[in-house]
Short mmCIF file of C-alpha atoms in Angstrom, two decimals:
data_model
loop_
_atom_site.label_atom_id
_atom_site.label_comp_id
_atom_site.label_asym_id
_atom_site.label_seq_id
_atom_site.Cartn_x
_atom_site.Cartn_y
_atom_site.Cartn_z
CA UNK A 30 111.34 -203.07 72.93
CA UNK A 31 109.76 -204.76 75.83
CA UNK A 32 106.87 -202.41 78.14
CA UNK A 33 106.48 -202.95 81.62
CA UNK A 34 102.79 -204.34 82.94
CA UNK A 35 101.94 -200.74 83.55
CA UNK A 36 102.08 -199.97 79.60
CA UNK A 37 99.35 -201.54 79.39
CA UNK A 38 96.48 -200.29 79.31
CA UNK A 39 92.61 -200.93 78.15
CA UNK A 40 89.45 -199.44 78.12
CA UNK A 41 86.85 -201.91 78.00
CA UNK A 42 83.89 -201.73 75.89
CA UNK A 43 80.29 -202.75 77.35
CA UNK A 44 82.44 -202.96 81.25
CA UNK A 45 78.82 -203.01 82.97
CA UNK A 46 76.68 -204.69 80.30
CA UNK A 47 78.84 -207.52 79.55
CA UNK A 48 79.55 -208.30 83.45
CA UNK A 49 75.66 -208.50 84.08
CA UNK A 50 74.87 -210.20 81.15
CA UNK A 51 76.13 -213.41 83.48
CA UNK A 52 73.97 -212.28 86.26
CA UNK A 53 77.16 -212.94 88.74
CA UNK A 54 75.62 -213.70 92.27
CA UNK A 55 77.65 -214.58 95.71
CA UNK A 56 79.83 -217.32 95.75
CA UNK A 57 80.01 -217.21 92.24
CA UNK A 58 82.58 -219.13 89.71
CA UNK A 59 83.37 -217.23 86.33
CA UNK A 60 85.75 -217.68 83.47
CA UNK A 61 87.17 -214.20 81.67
CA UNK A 62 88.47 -215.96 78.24
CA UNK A 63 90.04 -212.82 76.72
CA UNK A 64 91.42 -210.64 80.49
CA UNK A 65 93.25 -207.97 77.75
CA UNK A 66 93.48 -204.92 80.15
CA UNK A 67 91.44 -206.63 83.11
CA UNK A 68 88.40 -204.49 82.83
CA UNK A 69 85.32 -206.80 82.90
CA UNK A 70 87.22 -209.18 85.20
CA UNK A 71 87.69 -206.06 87.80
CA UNK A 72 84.00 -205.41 87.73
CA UNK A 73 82.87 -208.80 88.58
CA UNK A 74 85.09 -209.67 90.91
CA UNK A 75 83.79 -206.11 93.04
CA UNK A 76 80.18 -207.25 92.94
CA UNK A 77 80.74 -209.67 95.83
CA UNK A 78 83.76 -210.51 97.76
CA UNK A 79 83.19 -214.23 97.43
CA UNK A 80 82.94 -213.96 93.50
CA UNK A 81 86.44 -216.54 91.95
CA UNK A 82 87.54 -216.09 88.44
CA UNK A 83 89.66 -218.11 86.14
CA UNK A 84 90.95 -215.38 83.63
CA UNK A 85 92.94 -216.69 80.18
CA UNK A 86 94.90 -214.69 77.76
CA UNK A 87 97.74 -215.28 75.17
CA UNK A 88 99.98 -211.78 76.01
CA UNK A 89 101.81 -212.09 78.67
CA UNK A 90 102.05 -208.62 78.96
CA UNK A 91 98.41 -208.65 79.77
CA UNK A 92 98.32 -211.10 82.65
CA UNK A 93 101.92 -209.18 83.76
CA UNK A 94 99.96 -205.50 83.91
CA UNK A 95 96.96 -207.00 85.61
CA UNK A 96 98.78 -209.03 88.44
CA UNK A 97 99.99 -205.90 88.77
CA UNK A 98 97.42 -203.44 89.25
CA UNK A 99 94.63 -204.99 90.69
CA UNK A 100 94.67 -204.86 94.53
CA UNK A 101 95.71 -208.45 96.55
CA UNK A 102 92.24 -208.77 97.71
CA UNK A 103 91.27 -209.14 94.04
CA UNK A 104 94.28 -211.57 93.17
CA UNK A 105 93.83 -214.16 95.62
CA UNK A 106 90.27 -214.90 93.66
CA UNK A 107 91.88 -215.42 90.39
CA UNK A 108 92.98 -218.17 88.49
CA UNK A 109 95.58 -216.90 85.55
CA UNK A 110 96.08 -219.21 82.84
CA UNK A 111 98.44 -217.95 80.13
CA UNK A 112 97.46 -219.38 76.35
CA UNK A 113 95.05 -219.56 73.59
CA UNK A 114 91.46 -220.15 75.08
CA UNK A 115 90.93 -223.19 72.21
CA UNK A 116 93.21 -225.10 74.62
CA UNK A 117 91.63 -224.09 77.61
CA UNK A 118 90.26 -227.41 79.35
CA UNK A 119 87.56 -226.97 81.57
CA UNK A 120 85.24 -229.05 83.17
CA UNK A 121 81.99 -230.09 82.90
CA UNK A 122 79.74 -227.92 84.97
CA UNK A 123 82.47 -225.82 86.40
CA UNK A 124 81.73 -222.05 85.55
CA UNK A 125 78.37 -219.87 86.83
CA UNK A 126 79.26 -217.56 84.03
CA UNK A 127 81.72 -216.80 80.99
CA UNK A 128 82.69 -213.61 79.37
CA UNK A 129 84.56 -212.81 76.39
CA UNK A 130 86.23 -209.50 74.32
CA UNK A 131 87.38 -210.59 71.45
CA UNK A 132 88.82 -207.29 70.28
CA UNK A 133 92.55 -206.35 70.24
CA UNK A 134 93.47 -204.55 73.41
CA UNK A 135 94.70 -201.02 72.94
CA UNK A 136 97.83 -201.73 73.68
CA UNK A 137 98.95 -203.78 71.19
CA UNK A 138 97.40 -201.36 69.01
CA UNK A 139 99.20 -198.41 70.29
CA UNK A 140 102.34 -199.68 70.78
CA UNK A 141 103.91 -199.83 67.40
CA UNK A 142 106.58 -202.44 67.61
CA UNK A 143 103.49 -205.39 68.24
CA UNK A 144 102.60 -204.44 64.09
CA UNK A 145 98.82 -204.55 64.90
CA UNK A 146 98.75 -200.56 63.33
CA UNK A 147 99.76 -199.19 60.20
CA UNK A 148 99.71 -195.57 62.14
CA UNK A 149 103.11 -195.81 63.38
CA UNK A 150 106.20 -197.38 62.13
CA UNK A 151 106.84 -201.06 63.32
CA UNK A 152 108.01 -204.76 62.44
CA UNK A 153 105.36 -207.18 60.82
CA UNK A 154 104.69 -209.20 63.72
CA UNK A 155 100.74 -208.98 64.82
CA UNK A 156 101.63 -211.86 67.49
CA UNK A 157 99.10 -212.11 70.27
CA UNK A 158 101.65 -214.57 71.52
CA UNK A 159 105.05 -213.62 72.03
CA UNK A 160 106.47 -217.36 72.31
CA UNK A 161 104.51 -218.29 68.46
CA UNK A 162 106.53 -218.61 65.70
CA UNK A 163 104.37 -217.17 62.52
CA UNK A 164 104.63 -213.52 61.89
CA UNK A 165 102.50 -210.74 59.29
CA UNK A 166 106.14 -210.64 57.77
CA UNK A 167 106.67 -214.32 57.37
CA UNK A 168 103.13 -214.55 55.23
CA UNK A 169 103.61 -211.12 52.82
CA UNK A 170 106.84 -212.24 52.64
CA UNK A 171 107.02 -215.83 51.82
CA UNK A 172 103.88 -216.66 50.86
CA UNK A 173 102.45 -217.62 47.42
CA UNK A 174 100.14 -215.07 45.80
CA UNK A 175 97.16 -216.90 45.54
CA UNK A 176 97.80 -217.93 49.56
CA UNK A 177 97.62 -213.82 50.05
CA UNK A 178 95.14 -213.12 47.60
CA UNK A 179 92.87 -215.34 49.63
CA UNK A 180 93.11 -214.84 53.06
CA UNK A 181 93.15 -211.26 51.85
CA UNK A 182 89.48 -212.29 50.58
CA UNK A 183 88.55 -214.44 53.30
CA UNK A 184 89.28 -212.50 56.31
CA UNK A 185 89.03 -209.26 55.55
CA UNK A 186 86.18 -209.39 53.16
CA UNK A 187 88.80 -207.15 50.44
CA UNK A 188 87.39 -207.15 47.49
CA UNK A 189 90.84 -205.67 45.22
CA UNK A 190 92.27 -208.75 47.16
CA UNK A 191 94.36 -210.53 44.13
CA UNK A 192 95.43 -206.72 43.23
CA UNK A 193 96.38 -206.14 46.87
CA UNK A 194 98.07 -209.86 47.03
CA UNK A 195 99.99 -208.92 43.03
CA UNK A 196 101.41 -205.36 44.94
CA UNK A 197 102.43 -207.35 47.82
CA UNK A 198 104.77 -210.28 45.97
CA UNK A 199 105.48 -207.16 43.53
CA UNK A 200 107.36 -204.93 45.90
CA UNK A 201 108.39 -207.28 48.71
CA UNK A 202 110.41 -207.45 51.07
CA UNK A 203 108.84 -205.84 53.21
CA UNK A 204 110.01 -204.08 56.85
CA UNK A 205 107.42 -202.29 58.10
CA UNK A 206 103.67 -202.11 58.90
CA UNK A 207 103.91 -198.30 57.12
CA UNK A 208 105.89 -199.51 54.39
CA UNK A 209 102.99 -202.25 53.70
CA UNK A 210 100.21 -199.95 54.47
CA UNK A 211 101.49 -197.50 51.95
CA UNK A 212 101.67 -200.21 49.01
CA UNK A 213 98.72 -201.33 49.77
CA UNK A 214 97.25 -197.95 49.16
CA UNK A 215 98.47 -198.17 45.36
CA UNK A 216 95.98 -200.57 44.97
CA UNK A 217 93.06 -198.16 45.34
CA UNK A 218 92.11 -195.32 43.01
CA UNK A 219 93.62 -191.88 44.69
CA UNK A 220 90.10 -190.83 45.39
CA UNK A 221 89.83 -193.97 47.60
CA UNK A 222 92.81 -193.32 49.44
CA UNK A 223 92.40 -191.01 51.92
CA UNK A 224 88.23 -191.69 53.41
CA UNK A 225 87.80 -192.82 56.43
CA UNK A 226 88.76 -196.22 56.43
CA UNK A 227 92.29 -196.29 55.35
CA UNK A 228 93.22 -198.98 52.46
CA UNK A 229 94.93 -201.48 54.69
CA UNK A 230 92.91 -202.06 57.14
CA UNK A 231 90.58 -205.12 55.85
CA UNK A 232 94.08 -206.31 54.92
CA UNK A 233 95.52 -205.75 58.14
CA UNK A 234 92.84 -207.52 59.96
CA UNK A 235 93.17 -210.64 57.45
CA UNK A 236 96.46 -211.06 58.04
CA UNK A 237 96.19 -210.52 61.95
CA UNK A 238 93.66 -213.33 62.08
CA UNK A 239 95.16 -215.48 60.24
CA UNK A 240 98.65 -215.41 62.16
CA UNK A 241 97.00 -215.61 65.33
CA UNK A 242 94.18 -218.22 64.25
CA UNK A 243 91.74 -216.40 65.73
CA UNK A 244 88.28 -217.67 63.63
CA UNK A 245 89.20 -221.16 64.16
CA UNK A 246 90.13 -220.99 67.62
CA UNK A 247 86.98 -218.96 68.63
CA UNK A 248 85.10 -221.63 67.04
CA UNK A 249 86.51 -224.80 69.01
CA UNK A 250 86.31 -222.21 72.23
CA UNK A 251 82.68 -221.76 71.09
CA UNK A 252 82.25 -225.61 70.64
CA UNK A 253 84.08 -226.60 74.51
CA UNK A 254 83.29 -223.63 76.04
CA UNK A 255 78.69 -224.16 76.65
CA UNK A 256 80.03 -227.75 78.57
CA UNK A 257 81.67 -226.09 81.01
CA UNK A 258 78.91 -224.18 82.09
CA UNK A 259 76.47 -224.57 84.92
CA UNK A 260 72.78 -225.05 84.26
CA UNK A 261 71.45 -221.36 83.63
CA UNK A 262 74.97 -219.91 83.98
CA UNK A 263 74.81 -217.95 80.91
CA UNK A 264 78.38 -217.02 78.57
CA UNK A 265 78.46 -213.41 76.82
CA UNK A 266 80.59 -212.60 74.11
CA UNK A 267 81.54 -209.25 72.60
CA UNK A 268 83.42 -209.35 68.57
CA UNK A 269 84.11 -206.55 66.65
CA UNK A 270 83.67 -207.32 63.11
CA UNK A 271 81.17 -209.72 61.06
CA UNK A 272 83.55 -212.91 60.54
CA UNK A 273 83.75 -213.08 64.49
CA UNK A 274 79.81 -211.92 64.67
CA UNK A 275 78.16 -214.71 62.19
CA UNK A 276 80.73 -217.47 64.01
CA UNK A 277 79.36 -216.37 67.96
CA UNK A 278 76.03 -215.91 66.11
CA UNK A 279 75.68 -219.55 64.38
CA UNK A 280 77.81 -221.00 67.67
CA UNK A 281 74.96 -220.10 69.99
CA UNK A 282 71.79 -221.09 68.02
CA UNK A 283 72.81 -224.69 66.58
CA UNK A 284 74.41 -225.42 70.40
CA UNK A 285 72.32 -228.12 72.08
CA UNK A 286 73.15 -227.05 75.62
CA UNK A 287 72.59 -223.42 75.12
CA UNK A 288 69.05 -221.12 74.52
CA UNK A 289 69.82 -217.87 72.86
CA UNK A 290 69.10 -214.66 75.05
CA UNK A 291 69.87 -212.54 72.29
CA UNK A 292 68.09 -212.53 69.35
CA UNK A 293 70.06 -209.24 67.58
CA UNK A 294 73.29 -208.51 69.15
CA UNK A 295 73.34 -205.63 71.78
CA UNK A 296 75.37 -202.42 70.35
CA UNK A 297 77.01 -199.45 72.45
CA UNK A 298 75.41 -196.53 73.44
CA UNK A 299 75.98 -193.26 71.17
CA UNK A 300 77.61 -191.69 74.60
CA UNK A 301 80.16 -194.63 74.99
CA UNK A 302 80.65 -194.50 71.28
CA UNK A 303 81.50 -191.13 71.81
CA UNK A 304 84.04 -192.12 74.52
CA UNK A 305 85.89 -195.06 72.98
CA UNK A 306 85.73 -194.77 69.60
CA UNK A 307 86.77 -198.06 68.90
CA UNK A 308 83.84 -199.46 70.77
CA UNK A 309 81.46 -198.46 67.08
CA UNK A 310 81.86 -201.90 65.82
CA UNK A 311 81.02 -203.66 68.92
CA UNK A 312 78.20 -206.35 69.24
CA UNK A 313 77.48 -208.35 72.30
CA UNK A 314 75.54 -211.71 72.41
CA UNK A 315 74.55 -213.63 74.89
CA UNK A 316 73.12 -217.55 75.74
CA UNK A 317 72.51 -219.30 78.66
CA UNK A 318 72.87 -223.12 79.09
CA UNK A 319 69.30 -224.95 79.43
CA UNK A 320 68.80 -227.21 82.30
CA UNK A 321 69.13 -230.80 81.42
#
């Protein structure tokens, strides 16, 4: 099933602080790596009417809703590429500012069909990118148990990861993210089952990383991404859990263009955790390139 731009829809977490974290200013040039539901991009582009963006994301669906929705006044500043921002190529002193969200718009959450959720009923895909080839079902389906058992390990930090990765070559084929989710669960004791952080969902978020590459292309964005920056233009990223945290964390302090702003990453408030729930995990950091 295919969902018109107007499906989707995002609410972004840290909209204000991330936008002023890059101190945008008239005339302005900023990059939006991740645009997801166009939040953050929507902000900067209303502090000042002479404010340009280049905005990148790898679901078309995204670019689709936000060339959509955002008034022509607002288009006419923006730059869409359409990819994976590890083969962005920008140039050397080109951006004033550069924002990321590296979490999984709501959409492709909600909508059951993309596989990202084991709350509704839909195919094993987890594909950021429509047009890629490698699906959730072509790993838990094809792939040897050890190859499971340790991205199990390595992305979602699963400890009953070889038990997990046995169940899965045990009782595949496999259809469905519930059908997964649900043998997955057999893994854990029955008292385990039913807290608040369902079975699957470290193994969920392993096998979403590793069929969209996301570690190892936030890493090469990380490594390009401090040249393209103007002296004192600063780039702020926001990741959701620890894998994408330590990368954005290391990234920033060994660079040798960039001075780290901050020294513990900035969390929501209580009040917007209250909002969006799935803003909890959140953790914004922020560096800013030194003059050479």
């Amino acid at each position: 099933m295919t969902h018109s731009p107007a499906d989707f829809h995002h609410v972004s977490v840290f909209a204000q602080e991330l936008v002023e974290a890059v101190k945008p200013k008239a005339q302005g040039n900023y990059l939006d790596a991740t645009l997801g539901g166009g939040g953050h991009t929507e902000i900067l582009l209303g502090y000042d009417d002479s404010i340009t963006m280049t905005v990148i994301d790898r679901d078309e669906n995204a670019i689709a809703s936000v060339r959509n929705r955002l008034p022509s006044s607002y288009l006419e500043r923006i730059s869409f590429w359409h990819g994976n921002f590890a083969d962005f190529v920008g140039k050397e002193n080109q951006f004033d500012g550069i924002i990321a969200d590296l979490g999984v718009s709501s959409p492709q959450f909600d909508h059951a069909e993309r596989g990202f959720s084991f709350r509704n009923e839909g195919e094993l895909d987890m594909r950021m990118d429509q047009n890629q080839s490698l699906t959730a079902a072509e790993i838990v389906n094809h792939w040897q148990e050890k190859e499971i058992a340790d991205l199990i390990y390595q992305y979602g930090e699963e400890r009953l990861s070889r038990r997990i990765a046995r169940k899965i070559v045990e009782k595949r084929p496999f259809t469905s993210t519930t059908q997964l989710a649900s043998a997955i669960a057999l893994c854990y004791p029955p008292k385990a089952r039913y807290g608040k952080i369902h079975p699957a969902t470290r193994t969920f978020q392993a096998l979403r990383i590793a069929v969209n590459q996301e570690l190892d292309s936030l890493t090469t964005f990380l490594n390009n991404a401090p040249h393209w920056l103007k002296p004192e233009g600063r780039i702020a990223i926001i990741s959701f859990h620890s894998l994408e945290d330590r990368i954005v964390k290391y990234q920033f302090r060994d660079s040798d263009t960039l001075k780290v702003i901050t020294k513990k990453p900035l969390t929501p408030s209580k009040q917007e955790q209250e909002v969006n729930v799935r803003s909890r995990s959140a953790k914004l950091r922020i560096a800013e390139r030194e003059i050479d």
